[in-house]
Tab-separated table of C-alpha atoms in Angstrom:
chain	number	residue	atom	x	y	z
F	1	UNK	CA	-54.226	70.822	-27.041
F	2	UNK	CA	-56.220	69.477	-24.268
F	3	UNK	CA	-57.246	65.955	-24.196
F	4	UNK	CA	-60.730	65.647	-24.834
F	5	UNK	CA	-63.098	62.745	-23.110
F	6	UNK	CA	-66.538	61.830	-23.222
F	7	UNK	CA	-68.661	59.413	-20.574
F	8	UNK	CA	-71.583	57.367	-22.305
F	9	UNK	CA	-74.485	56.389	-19.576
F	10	UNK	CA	-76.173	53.560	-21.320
F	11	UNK	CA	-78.898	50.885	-20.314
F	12	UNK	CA	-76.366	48.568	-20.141
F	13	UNK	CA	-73.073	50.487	-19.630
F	14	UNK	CA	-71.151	53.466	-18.655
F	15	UNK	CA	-68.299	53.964	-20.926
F	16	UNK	CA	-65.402	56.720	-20.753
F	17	UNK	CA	-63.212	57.167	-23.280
F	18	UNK	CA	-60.076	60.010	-22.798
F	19	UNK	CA	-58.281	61.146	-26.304
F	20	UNK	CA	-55.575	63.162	-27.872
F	21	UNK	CA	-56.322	64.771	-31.131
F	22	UNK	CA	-53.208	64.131	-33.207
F	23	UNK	CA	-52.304	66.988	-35.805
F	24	UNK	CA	-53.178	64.602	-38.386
F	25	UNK	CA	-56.793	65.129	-36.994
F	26	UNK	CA	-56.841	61.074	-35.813
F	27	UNK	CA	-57.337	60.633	-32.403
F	28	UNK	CA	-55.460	58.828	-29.727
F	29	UNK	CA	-56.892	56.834	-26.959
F	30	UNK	CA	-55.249	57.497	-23.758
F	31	UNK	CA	-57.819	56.279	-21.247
F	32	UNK	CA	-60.562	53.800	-21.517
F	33	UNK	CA	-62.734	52.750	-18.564
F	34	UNK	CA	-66.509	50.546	-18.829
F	35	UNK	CA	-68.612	50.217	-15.963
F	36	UNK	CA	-71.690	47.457	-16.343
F	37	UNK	CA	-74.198	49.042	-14.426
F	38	UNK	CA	-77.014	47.656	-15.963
F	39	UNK	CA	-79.261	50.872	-15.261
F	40	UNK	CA	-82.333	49.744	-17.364
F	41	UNK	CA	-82.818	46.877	-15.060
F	42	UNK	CA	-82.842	49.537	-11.954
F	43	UNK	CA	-85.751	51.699	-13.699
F	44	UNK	CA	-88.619	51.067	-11.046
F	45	UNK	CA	-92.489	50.546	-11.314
F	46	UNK	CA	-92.992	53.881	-11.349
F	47	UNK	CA	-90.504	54.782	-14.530
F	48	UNK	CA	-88.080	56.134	-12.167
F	49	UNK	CA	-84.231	55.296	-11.700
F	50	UNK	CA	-84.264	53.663	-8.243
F	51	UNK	CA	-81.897	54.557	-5.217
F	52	UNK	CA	-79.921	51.636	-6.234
F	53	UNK	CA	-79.444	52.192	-9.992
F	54	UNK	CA	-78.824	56.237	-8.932
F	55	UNK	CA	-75.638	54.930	-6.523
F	56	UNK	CA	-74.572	53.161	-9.628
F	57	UNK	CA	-74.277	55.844	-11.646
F	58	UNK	CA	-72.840	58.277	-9.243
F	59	UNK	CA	-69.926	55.515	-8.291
F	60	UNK	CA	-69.007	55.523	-11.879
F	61	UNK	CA	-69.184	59.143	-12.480
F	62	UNK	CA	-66.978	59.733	-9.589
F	63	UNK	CA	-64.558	57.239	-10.734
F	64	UNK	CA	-64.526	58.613	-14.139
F	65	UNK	CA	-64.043	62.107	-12.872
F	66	UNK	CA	-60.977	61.500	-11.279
F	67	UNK	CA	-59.919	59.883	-14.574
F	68	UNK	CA	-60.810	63.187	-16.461
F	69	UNK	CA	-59.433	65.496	-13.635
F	70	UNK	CA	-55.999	63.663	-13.725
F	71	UNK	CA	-56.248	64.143	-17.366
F	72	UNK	CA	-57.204	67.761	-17.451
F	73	UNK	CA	-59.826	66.345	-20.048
F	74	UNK	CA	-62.561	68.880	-21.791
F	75	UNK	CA	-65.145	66.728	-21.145
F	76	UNK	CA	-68.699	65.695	-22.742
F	77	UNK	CA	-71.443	63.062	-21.154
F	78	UNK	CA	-74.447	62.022	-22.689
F	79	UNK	CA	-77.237	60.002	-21.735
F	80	UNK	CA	-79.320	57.822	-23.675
F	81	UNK	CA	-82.109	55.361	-23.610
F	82	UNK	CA	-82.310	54.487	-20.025
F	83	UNK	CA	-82.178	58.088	-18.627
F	84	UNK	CA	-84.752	58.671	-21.426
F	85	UNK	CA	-86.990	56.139	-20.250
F	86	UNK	CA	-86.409	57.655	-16.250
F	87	UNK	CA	-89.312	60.219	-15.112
F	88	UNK	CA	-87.088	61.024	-12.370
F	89	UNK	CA	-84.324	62.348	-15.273
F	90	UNK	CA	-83.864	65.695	-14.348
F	91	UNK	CA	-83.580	64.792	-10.457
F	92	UNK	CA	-80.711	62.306	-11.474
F	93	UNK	CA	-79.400	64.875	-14.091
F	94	UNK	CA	-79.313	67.350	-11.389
F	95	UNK	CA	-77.883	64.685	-8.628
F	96	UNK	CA	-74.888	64.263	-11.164
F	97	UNK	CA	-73.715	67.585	-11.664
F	98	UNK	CA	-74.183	68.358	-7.726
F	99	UNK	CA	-72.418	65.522	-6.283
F	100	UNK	CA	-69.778	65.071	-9.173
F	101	UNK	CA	-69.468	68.199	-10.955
F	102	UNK	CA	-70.599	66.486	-14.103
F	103	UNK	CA	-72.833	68.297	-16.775
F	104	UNK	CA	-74.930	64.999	-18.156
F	105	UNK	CA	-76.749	65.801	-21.263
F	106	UNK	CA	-79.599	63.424	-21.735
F	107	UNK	CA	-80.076	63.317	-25.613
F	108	UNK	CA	-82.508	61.911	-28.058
F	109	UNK	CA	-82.276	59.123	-30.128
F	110	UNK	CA	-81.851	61.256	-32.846
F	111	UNK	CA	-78.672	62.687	-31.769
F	112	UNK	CA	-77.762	59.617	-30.208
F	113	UNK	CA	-78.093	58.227	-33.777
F	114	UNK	CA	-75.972	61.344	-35.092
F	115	UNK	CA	-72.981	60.868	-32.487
F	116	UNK	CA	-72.788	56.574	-33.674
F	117	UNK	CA	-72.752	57.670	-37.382
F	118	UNK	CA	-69.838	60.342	-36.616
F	119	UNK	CA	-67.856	57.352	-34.572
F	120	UNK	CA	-68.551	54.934	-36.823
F	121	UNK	CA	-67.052	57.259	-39.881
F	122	UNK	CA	-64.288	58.462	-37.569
F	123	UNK	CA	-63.527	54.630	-37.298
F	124	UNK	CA	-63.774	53.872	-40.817
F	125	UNK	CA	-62.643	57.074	-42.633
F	126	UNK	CA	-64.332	59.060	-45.420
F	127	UNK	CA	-67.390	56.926	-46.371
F	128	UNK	CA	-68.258	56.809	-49.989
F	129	UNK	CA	-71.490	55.144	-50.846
F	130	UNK	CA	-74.458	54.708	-49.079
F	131	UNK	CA	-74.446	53.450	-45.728
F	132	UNK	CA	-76.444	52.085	-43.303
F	133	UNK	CA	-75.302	52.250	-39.557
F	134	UNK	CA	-77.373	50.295	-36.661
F	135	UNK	CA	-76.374	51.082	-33.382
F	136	UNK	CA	-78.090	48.247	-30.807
F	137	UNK	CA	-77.631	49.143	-27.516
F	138	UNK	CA	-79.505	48.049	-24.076
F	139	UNK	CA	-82.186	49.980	-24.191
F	140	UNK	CA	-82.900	51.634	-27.602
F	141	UNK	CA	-81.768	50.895	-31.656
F	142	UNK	CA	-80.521	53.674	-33.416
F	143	UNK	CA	-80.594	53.623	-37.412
F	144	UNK	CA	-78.997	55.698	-39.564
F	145	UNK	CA	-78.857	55.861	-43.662
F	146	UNK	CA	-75.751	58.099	-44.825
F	147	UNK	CA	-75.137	58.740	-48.080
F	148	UNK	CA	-71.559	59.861	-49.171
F	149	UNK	CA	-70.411	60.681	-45.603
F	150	UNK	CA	-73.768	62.447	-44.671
F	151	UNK	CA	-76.719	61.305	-42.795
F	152	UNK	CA	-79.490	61.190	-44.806
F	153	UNK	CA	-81.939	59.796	-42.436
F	154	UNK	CA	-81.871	58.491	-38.723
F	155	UNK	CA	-84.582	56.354	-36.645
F	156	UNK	CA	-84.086	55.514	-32.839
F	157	UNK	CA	-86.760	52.461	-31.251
F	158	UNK	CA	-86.795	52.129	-27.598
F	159	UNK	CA	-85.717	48.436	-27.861
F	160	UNK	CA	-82.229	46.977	-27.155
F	161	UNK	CA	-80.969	44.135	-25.833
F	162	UNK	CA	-81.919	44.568	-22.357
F	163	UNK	CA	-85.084	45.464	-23.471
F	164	UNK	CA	-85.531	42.714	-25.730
F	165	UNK	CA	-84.129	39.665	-23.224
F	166	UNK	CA	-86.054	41.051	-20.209
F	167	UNK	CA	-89.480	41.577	-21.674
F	168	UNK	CA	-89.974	38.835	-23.930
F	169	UNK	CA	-87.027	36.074	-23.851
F	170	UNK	CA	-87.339	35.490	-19.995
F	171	UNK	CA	-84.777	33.479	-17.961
F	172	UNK	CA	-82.658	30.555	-19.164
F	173	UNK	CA	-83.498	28.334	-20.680
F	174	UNK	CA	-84.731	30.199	-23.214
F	175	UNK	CA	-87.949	28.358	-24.921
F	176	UNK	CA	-88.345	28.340	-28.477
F	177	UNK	CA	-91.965	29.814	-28.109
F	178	UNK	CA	-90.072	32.901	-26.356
F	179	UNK	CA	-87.663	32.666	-29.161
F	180	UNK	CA	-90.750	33.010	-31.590
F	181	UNK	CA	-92.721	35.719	-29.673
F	182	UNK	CA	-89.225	38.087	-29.476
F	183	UNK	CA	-89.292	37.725	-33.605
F	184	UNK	CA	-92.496	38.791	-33.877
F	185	UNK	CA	-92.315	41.836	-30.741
F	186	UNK	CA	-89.023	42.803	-32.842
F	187	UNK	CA	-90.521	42.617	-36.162
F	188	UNK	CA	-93.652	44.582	-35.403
């Protein structure tokens, strides 16, 4: 069998991971490569990805190509919050796949919510119970209720930790009144 890898392009990171699936139906990591690109700080004025955050991305997806390519990897690559948040999305999307070669899949939260309840009970085996699974990322929250290995209900909100430190904690030192107005933003 083919190993199989996926890329992650997050707000904060780009994250590949390259596994075997063993007969046993585990899988083994063979490769595992993070770029901090920090793309949610390079979203512009104007909502789009800027020149700089696009070079970024296509660095790492090159990198991460030859990765897969030396692999002979099936691959999958997903987007999330800050290629949601882009207008210029389906230029970058497009960008991607010309320069690289790379099909990127922007999902929704929803899904992104699906795919971090499926790792997390990958990670953790058959879970009994119910569950709750919170995924915090840069730029969005995904939340997830499972119930006896199933989801039962998800929730994504466009705030993560980028999100959260740029807008309302502000540079260091962090002031307890920024402390105080970050509960409240994160509350409501």
């Amino acid at each position: 069998m083919r190993p199989l890898a996926v890329i992650d392009v997050g707000s904060n990171s780009i994250c590949l991971l390259v596994a075997l699936a063993l007969r046993d139906g585990r899988l083994h990591e063979v490769a595992k490569r993070k770029d901090v690109a920090k793309l949610r700080d390079h979203i512009d004025a104007d909502g789009n990805l800027s020149p700089e955050g696009q070079h970024k991305l296509l660095t790492a997806m090159h990198d991460f190509r030859t990765l897969v390519d030396a692999f002979e990897a099936d691959l999958r690559a997903v987007a999330t919050a800050s290629l949601r948040a882009a207008r210029n999305a389906p230029d970058v999307v497009a960008r991607v796949r010309e320069e690289t070669g790379i099909e990127l899949e922007v999902i929704d939260g929803h899904e992104e919510a699906r795919l971090a309840f499926r790792g997390v009970s990958e990670g953790l085996g058959q879970l009994s119970g119910e569950v709750v699974c919170i995924d915090v990322g840069g730029g969005s929250t995904e939340i997830v209720l499972g119930r006896e290995g199933r989801i039962v209900q998800t929730a994504s909100v466009p705030v993560g930790a980028l999100v959260a430190s740029r807008q309302w904690l502000g540079s260091d030192p962090v002031t307890p009144e920024a402390i105080a107005q970050t509960r409240r933003e994160l509350a409501a």
